[in-house]
XYZ file of C-alpha atoms in Angstrom:
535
model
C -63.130 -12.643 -106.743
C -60.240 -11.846 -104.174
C -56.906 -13.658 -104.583
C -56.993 -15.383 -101.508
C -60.421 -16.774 -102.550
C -59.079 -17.953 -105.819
C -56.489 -19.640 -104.180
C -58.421 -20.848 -101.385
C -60.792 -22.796 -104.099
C -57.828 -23.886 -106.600
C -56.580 -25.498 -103.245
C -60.429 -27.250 -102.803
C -60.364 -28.226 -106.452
C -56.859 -30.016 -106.410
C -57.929 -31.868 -103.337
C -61.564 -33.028 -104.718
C -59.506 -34.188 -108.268
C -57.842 -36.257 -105.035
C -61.032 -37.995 -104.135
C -61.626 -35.429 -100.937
C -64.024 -32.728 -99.796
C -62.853 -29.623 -97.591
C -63.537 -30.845 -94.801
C -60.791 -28.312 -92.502
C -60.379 -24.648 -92.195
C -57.497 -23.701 -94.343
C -55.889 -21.438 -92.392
C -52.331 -21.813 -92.184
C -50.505 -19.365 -94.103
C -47.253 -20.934 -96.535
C -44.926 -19.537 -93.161
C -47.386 -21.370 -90.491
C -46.792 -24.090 -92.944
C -42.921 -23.823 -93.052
C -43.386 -22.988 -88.962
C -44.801 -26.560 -87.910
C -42.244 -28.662 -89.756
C -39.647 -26.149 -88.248
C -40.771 -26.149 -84.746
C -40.976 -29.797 -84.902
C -37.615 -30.020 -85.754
C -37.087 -27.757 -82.565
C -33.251 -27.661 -83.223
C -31.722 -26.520 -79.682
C -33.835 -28.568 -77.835
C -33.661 -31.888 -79.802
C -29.782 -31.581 -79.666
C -30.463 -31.364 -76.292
C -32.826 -34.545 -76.458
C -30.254 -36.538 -78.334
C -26.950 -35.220 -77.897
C -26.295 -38.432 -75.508
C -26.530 -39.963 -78.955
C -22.998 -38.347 -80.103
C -20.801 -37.544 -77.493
C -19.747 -41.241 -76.918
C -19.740 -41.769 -80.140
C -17.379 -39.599 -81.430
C -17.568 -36.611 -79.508
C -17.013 -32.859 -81.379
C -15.972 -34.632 -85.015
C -19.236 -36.589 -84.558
C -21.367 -34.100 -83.257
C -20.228 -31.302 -86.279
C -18.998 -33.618 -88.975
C -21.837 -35.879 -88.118
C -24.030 -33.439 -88.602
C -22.682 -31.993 -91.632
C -23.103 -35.100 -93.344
C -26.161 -36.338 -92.183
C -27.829 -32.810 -93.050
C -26.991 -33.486 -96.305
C -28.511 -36.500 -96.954
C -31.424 -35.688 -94.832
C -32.225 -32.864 -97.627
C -32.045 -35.304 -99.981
C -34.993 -37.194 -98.414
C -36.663 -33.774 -97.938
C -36.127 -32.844 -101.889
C -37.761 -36.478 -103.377
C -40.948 -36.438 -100.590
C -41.606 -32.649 -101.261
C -41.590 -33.534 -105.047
C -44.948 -35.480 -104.124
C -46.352 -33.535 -101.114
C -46.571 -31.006 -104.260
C -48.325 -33.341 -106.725
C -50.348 -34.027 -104.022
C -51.128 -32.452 -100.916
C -53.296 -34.217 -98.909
C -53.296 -35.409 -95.179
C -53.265 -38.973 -96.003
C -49.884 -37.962 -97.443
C -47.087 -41.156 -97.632
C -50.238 -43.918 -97.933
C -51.607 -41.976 -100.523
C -48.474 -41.870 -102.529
C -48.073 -45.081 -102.588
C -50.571 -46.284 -103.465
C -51.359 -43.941 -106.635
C -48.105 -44.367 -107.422
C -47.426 -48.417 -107.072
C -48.099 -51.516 -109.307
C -51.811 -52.654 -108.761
C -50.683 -56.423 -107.337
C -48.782 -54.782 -104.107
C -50.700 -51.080 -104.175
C -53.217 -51.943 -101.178
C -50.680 -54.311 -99.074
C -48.206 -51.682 -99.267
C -50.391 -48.253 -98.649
C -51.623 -50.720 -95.098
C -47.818 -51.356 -94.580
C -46.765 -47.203 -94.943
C -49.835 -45.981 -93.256
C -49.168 -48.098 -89.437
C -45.239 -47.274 -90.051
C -46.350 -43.271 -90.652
C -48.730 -43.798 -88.085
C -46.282 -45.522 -85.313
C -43.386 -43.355 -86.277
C -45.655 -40.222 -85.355
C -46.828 -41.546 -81.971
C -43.320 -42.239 -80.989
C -42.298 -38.924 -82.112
C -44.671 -37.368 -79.617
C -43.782 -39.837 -77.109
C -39.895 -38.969 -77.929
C -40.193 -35.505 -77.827
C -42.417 -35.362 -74.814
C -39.880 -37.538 -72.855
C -37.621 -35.435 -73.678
C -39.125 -32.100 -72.529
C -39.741 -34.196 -69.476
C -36.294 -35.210 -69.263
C -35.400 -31.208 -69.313
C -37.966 -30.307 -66.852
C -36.072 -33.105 -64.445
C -32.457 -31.217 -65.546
C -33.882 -28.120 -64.057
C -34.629 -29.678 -60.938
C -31.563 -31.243 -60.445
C -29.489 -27.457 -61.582
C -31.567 -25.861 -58.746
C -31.390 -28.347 -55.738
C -28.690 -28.019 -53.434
C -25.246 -29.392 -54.661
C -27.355 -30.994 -57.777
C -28.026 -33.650 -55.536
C -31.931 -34.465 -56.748
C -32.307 -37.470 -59.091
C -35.722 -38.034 -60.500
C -37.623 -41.944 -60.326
C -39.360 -43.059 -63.159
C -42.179 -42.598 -61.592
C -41.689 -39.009 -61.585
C -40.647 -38.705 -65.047
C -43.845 -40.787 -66.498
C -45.745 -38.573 -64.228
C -44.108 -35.605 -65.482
C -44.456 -36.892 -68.998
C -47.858 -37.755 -68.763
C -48.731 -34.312 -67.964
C -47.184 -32.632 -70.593
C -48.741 -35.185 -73.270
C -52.591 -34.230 -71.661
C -51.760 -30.569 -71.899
C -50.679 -31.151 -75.533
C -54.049 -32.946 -76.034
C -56.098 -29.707 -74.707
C -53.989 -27.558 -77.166
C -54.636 -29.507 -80.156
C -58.118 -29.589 -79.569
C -58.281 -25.778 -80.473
C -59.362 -24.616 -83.299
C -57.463 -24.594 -86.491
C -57.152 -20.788 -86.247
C -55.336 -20.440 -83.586
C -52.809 -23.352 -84.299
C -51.995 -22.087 -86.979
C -51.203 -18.453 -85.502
C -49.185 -20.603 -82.380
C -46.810 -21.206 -85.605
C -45.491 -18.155 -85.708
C -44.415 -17.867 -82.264
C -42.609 -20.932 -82.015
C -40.725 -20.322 -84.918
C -39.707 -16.697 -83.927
C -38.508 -18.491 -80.171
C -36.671 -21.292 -81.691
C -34.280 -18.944 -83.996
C -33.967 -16.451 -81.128
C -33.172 -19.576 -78.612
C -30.596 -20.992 -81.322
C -28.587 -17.383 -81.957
C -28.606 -16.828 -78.231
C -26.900 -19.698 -77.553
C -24.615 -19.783 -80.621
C -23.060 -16.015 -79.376
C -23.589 -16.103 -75.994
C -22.074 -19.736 -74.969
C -18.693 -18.739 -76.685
C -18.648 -15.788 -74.976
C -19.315 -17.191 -71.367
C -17.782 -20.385 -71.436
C -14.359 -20.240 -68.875
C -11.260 -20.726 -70.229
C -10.605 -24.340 -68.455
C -13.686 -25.700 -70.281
C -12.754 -24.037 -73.673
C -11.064 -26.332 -76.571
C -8.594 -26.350 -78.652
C -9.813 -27.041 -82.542
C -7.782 -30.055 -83.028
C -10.223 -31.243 -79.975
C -13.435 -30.368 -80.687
C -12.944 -31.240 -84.666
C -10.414 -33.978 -84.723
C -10.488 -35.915 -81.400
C -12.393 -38.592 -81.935
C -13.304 -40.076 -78.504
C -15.139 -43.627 -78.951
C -16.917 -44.422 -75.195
C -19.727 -47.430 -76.846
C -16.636 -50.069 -78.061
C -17.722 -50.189 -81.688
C -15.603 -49.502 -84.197
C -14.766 -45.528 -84.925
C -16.002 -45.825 -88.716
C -19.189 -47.491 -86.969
C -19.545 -45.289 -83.626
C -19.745 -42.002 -86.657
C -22.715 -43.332 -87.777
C -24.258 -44.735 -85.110
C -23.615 -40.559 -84.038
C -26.195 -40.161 -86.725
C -29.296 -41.188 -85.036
C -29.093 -36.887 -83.492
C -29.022 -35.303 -86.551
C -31.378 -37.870 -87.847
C -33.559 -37.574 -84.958
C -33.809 -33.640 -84.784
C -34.061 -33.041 -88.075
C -36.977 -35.499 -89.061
C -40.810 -35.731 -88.852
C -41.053 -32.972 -91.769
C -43.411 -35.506 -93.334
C -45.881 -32.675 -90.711
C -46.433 -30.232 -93.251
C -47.599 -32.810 -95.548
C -50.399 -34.020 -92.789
C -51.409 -30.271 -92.569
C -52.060 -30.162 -96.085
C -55.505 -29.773 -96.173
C -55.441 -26.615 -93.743
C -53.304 -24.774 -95.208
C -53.333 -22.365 -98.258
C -51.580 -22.514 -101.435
C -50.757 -26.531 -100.521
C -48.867 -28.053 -103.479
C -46.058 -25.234 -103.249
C -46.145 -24.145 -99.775
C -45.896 -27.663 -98.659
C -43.223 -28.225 -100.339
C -41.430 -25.125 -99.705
C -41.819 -25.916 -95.872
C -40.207 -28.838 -96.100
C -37.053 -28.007 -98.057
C -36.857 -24.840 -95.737
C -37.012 -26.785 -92.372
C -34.745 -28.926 -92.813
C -31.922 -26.471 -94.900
C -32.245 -23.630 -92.083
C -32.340 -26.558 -89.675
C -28.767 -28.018 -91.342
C -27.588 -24.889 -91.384
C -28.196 -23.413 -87.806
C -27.722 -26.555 -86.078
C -24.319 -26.782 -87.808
C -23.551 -23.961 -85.899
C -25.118 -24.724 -82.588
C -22.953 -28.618 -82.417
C -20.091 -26.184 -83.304
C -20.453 -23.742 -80.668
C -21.230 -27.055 -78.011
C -17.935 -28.666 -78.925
C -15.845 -25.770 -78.740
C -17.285 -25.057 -75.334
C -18.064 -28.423 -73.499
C -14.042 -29.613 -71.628
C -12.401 -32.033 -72.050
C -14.559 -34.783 -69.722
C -16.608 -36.105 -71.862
C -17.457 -38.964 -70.012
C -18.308 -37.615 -67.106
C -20.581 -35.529 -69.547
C -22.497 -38.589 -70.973
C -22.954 -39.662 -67.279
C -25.095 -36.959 -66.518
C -28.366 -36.880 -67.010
C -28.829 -34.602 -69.393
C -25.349 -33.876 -71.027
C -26.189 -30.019 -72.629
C -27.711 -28.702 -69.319
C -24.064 -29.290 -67.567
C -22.161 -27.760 -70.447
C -24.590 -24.664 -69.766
C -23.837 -25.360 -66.105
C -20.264 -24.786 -66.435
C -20.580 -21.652 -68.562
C -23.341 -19.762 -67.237
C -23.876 -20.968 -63.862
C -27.103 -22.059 -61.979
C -29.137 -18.823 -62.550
C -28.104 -18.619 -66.190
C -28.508 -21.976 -66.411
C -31.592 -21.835 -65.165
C -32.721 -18.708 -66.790
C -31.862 -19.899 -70.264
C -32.866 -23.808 -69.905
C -36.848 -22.449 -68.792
C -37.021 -21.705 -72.522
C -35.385 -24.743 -73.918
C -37.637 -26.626 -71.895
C -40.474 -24.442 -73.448
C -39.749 -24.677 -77.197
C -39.330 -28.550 -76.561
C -42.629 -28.335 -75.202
C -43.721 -26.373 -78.459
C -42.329 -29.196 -80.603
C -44.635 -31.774 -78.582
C -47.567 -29.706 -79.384
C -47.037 -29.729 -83.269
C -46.072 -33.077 -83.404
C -49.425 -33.961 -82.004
C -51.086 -31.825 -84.047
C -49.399 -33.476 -87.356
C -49.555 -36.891 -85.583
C -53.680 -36.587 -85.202
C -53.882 -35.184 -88.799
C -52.335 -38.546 -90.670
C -54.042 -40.744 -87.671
C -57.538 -38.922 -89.021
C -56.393 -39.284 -92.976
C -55.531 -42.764 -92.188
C -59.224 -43.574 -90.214
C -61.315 -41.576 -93.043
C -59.746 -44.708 -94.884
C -61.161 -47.005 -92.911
C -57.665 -48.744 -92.068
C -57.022 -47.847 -88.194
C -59.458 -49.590 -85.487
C -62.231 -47.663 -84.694
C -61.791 -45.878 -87.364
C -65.507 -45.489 -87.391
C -64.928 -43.141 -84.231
C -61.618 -41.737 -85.159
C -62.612 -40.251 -88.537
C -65.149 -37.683 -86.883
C -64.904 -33.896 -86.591
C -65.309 -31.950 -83.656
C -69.217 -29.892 -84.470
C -67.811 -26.905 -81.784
C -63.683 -26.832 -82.593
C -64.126 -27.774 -86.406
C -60.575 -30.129 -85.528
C -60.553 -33.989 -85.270
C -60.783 -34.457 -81.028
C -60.870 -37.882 -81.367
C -57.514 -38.663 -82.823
C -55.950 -36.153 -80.785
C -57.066 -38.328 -77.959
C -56.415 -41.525 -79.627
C -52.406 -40.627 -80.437
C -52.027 -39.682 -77.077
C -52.836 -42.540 -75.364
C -50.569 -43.946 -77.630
C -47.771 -42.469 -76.431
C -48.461 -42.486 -72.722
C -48.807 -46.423 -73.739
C -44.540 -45.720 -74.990
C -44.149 -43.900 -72.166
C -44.752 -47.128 -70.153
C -40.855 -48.318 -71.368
C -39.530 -46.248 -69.319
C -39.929 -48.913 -66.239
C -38.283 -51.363 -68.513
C -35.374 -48.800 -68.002
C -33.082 -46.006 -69.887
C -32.171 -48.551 -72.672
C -35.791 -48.952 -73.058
C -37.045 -45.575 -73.092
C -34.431 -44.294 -75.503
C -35.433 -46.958 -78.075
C -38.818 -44.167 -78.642
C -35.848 -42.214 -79.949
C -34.539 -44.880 -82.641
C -38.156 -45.890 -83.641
C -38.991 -42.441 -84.183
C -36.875 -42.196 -87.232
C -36.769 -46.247 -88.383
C -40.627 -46.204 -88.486
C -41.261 -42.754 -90.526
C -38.077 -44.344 -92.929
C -39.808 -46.861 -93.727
C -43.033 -44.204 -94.719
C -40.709 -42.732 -96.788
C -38.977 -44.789 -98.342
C -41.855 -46.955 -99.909
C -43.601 -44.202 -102.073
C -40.298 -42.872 -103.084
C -39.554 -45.853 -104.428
C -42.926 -46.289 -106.074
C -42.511 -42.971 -108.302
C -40.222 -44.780 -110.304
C -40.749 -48.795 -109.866
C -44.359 -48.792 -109.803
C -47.120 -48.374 -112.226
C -47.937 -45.451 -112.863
C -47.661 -41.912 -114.736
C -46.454 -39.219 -112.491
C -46.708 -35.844 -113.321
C -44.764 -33.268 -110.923
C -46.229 -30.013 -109.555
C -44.872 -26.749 -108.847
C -42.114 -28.151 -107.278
C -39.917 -30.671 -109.616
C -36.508 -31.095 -109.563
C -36.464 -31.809 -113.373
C -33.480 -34.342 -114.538
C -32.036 -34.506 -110.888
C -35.741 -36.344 -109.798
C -34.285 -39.738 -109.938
C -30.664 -39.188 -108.434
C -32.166 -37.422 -105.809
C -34.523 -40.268 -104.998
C -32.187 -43.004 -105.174
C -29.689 -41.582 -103.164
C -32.606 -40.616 -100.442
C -34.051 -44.166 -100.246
C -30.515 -46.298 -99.853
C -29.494 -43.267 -96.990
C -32.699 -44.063 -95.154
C -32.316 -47.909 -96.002
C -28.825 -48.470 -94.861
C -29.637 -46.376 -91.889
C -32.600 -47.888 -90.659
C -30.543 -51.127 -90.608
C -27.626 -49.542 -88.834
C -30.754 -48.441 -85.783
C -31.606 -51.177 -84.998
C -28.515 -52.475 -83.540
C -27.902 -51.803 -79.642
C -25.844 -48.767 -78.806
C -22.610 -50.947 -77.544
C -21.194 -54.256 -78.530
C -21.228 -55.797 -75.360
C -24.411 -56.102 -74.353
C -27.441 -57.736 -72.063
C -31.212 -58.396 -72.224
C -31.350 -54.761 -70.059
C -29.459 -52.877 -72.730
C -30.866 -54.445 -75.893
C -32.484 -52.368 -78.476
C -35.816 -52.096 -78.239
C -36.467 -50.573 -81.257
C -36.864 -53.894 -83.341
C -39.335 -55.284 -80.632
C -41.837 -52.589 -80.710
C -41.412 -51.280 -84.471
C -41.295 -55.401 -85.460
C -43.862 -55.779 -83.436
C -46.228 -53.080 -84.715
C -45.510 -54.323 -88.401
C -46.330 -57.561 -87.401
C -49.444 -57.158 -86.110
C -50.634 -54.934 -88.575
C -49.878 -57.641 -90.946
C -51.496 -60.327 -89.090
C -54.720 -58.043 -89.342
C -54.086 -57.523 -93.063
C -54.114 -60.876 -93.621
C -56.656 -62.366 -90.956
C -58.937 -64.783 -91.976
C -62.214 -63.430 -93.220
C -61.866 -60.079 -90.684
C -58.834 -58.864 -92.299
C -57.756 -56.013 -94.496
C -57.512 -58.003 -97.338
C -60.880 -58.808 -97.934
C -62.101 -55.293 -97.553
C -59.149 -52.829 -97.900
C -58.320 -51.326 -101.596
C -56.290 -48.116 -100.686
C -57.990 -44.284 -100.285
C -61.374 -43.572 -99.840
C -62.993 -41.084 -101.907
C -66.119 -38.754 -100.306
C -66.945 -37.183 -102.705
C -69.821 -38.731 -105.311
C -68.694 -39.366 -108.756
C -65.140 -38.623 -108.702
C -63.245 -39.524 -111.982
C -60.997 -36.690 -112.574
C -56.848 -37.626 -112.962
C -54.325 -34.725 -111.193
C -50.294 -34.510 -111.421
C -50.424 -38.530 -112.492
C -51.652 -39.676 -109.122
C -55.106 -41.566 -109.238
C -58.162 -40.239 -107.174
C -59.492 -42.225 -104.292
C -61.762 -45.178 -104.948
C -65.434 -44.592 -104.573
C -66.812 -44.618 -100.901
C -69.749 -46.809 -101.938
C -67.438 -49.498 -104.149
C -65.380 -50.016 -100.329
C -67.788 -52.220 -97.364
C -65.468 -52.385 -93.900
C -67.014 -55.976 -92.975
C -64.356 -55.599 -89.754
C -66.069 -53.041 -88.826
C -69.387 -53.622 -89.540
C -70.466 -50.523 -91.314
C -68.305 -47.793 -93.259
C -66.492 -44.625 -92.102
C -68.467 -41.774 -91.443
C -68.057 -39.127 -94.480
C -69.755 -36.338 -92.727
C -67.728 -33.740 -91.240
C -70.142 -31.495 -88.234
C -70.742 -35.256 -86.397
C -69.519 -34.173 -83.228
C -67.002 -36.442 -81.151
């Protein structure tokens, strides 16, 4: 027996003791692995996406203190969830944590509750990310007509944006194979794209637009109105924003080789090269952006006119073609992750139609149908942008407030549930619990602090969205959880097992119920457990 077959079948075993067959191709080596949480984060790019986020509120402290700090914390989160992606990888992931890990009385209310916030949180990631390539593709425009004087509708950004999120749908539909090789790629652009700019901006940048380090370090410059303590962490949402959705290597789980440390690994990787590299790319940006930082936040897209005044409109041009193109390489991965919990979460029989989401593709071996689904989803969020910018951005906020909320719950459980957790490969030992406590209250206190609007002084226009649609999401998933007769309580009891006679106990986490002991009366029959039905 060859190693890669041994470990290919230890990988089968540990997810049957789980309650699951093999139902994917594993195929993605422990780098593909590290490569999709990596690419997701996209670093370059997503400071791009968000950096409107920190230069009113704070400017260069915010942007590299800001970051600093919030990369810190952010690895905390990373540490406690890849503690039990490694006790358990599977696709179903944050639901499935919680509910092996909670109390009986609140394990199947609180797996429904983790499972629509995973599964919102990953729509509006794609719908985040995708606006924001769209966004870019818009910049470009407006660098290369005359004077800068084009200024893009709505309508042309949805109809941008709606492009890019179909020709992410055709790319996920490949095969698993060649996903998983795409990883590679993206990674190697997205470190080249990050060096380039970290050397060559310093080195281009005019003198009238260079600062001084008592500037771009100390000068705090406070455009929003809240207080400066307050305007630093509302700073956060970039770091938090770019440097999030790691949860993807956990949804890939079940496709990729060598799962409970590789999965892991990924995760802790991501986000330290992330911290590490986009320490140095917010450096490089404040040192190099003037003095006018309002008139920076005015524009459209704030890092295209720094690159504007240092390289010009060719070099501009030349070098923003590939940040649009690794920010359309994060939208890709995103989906791919995004359809991988969506069909973890339908094989559970918890999502609408689940009956037709949880079915694999007979020709591309990948699940078509919740590519589909998650898409329209977040040409659905693309729809705020006619409620205007305020609107739009809130994708941004909910992106992180929604996947907090994921993450936070089974964290929690590990130690305030019922249970008997056992790590795997990856433990942290004695610093498990410090580690997880000082994760959950970061991601508490800062899904609060999200949900206010960005200034003081504000209108219906330039509320925050973010409570309206994540609220709203909850809400309704709720009212279905509870609805008389129909509802999830009188039919959902956490993870389905398919896989006959299952009864085996791994790393302290409890296999998936039987298939046959679970009847969806909502739906009228039970999800399909055969993988070749084709969509």
């Amino acid at each position: 027996m060859t190693n890669k077959t041994a470990v290919q079948e230890a990988d089968e075993a540990l997810l049957a003791s789980l309650g699951y067959k093999q139902e994917f191709k594993r195929a993605f080596t422990p780098l593909e692995v590290f490569g999709i949480a990596f690419s997701i984060i996209g670093l370059l790019p997503s400071i791009a996406s968000v950096l409107f986020y920190a230069i009113p509120n704070g400017g260069g402290p915010a942007m590299v203190w800001g970051w600093m700090v919030a990369s810190i914390f952010i690895l905390f989160v990373g540490m406690a969830m890849a503690e039990l992606a490694s006790a358990a990888p599977t696709s179903g992931g944050l639901y499935f944590w919680t509910f092996s890990l909670s109390s009986p009385r609140w394990r199947s209310l609180l797996c429904w509750i983790v499972g629509y916030a995973n599964t919102i949180g990953s729509v509006a990631a794609v719908a985040s990310i995708d606006w924001g390539c769209a966004v870019q593709i818009m910049a470009a425009a407006n660098i290369g007509s005359t004077n800068g004087t084009f200024e893009a509708t709505n309508a042309q950004l949805y109809g941008t944006y709606a492009l890019i999120v179909v020709t992410h749908t055709l790319v996920c539909c490949l095969g698993t194979t060649i996903l998983a090789r795409l990883q590679t790629v993206y990674v190697a652009l997205n470190v080249l794209l990050c060096l380039a700019v970290i050397i060559a901006l310093p080195a281009a940048t005019p003198d009238k637009f260079k600062n001084t380090a008592s500037f771009a370090l100390g000068d705090f410059t406070n455009l929003n109105g809240y207080p400066n303590g307050y305007a630093f962490i509302m700073s956060f949402l970039a770091p938090l924003w770019t440097i999030c959705s790691f949860d993807s290597s956990v949804h890939i789980s079940e496709e990729a080789s060598n799962a409970a440390t590789a999965v892991p690994w990924a995760i802790v990787g991501a986000i330290s090269i992330a911290g590490v590299l986009g320490l140095a790319i917010n450096m490089s940006l404040a040192f190099c952006m003037g003095t006018d930082l309002e008139a920076l936040f005015d524009t459209a897209q704030p890092m295209a006119a720094i690159f504007n005044n240092s390289f010009g409109h060719k070099g501009t041009l030349t070098l923003w073609s590939f940040v649009v193109l690794v920010q359309y390489m994060m939208g890709s991965s995103m989906l791919l992750a995004a359809s991988r919990q969506t069909y973890a979460f339908s094989r559970d029989g918890a999502l609408p139609f689940s009956f037709w989401l949880y079915r694999m593709n007979g020709y591309t071996k990948t699940p078509v149908n919740t590519v589909v689904f998650v898409a329209f989803l977040a040409l659905l969020c693309g729809l705020l942008a006619f409620a205007g910018t305020t609107a739009i951005n809130a994708i941004f906020a909910i992106s992180v407030t929604a996947v907090y909320v994921a993450y936070a719950i089974p964290i929690s459980a590990r130690w305030l549930g019922d249970n008997n957790f056992k790590p795997g490969p990856f433990s942290l030992g004695l610093m498990s619990l410090p580690v997880s406590i000082i994760a959950v209250v970061f991601m508490l206190f800062l899904g609060i602090v999200f949900l206010f609007p960005t200034t003081p002084q504000t209108d219906v226009p330039d509320m925050n969205y973010t409570v309206v649609v994540l609220g709203g999401v909850l809400i309704l998933s709720l009212v279905w959880y509870y609805f008389p007769k129909y509802g999830g309580v009188h039919w959902f009891t956490g993870p389905i097992s398919n896989i006959d006679k299952m009864g085996v106990e791994v790393k302290g986490l409890e296999p998936a119920p039987e298939t046959q002991d679970k009847k969806i009366e909502a739906e009228g029959s039970t999800p399909s457990n055969a993988s070749a039905e084709g969509a």
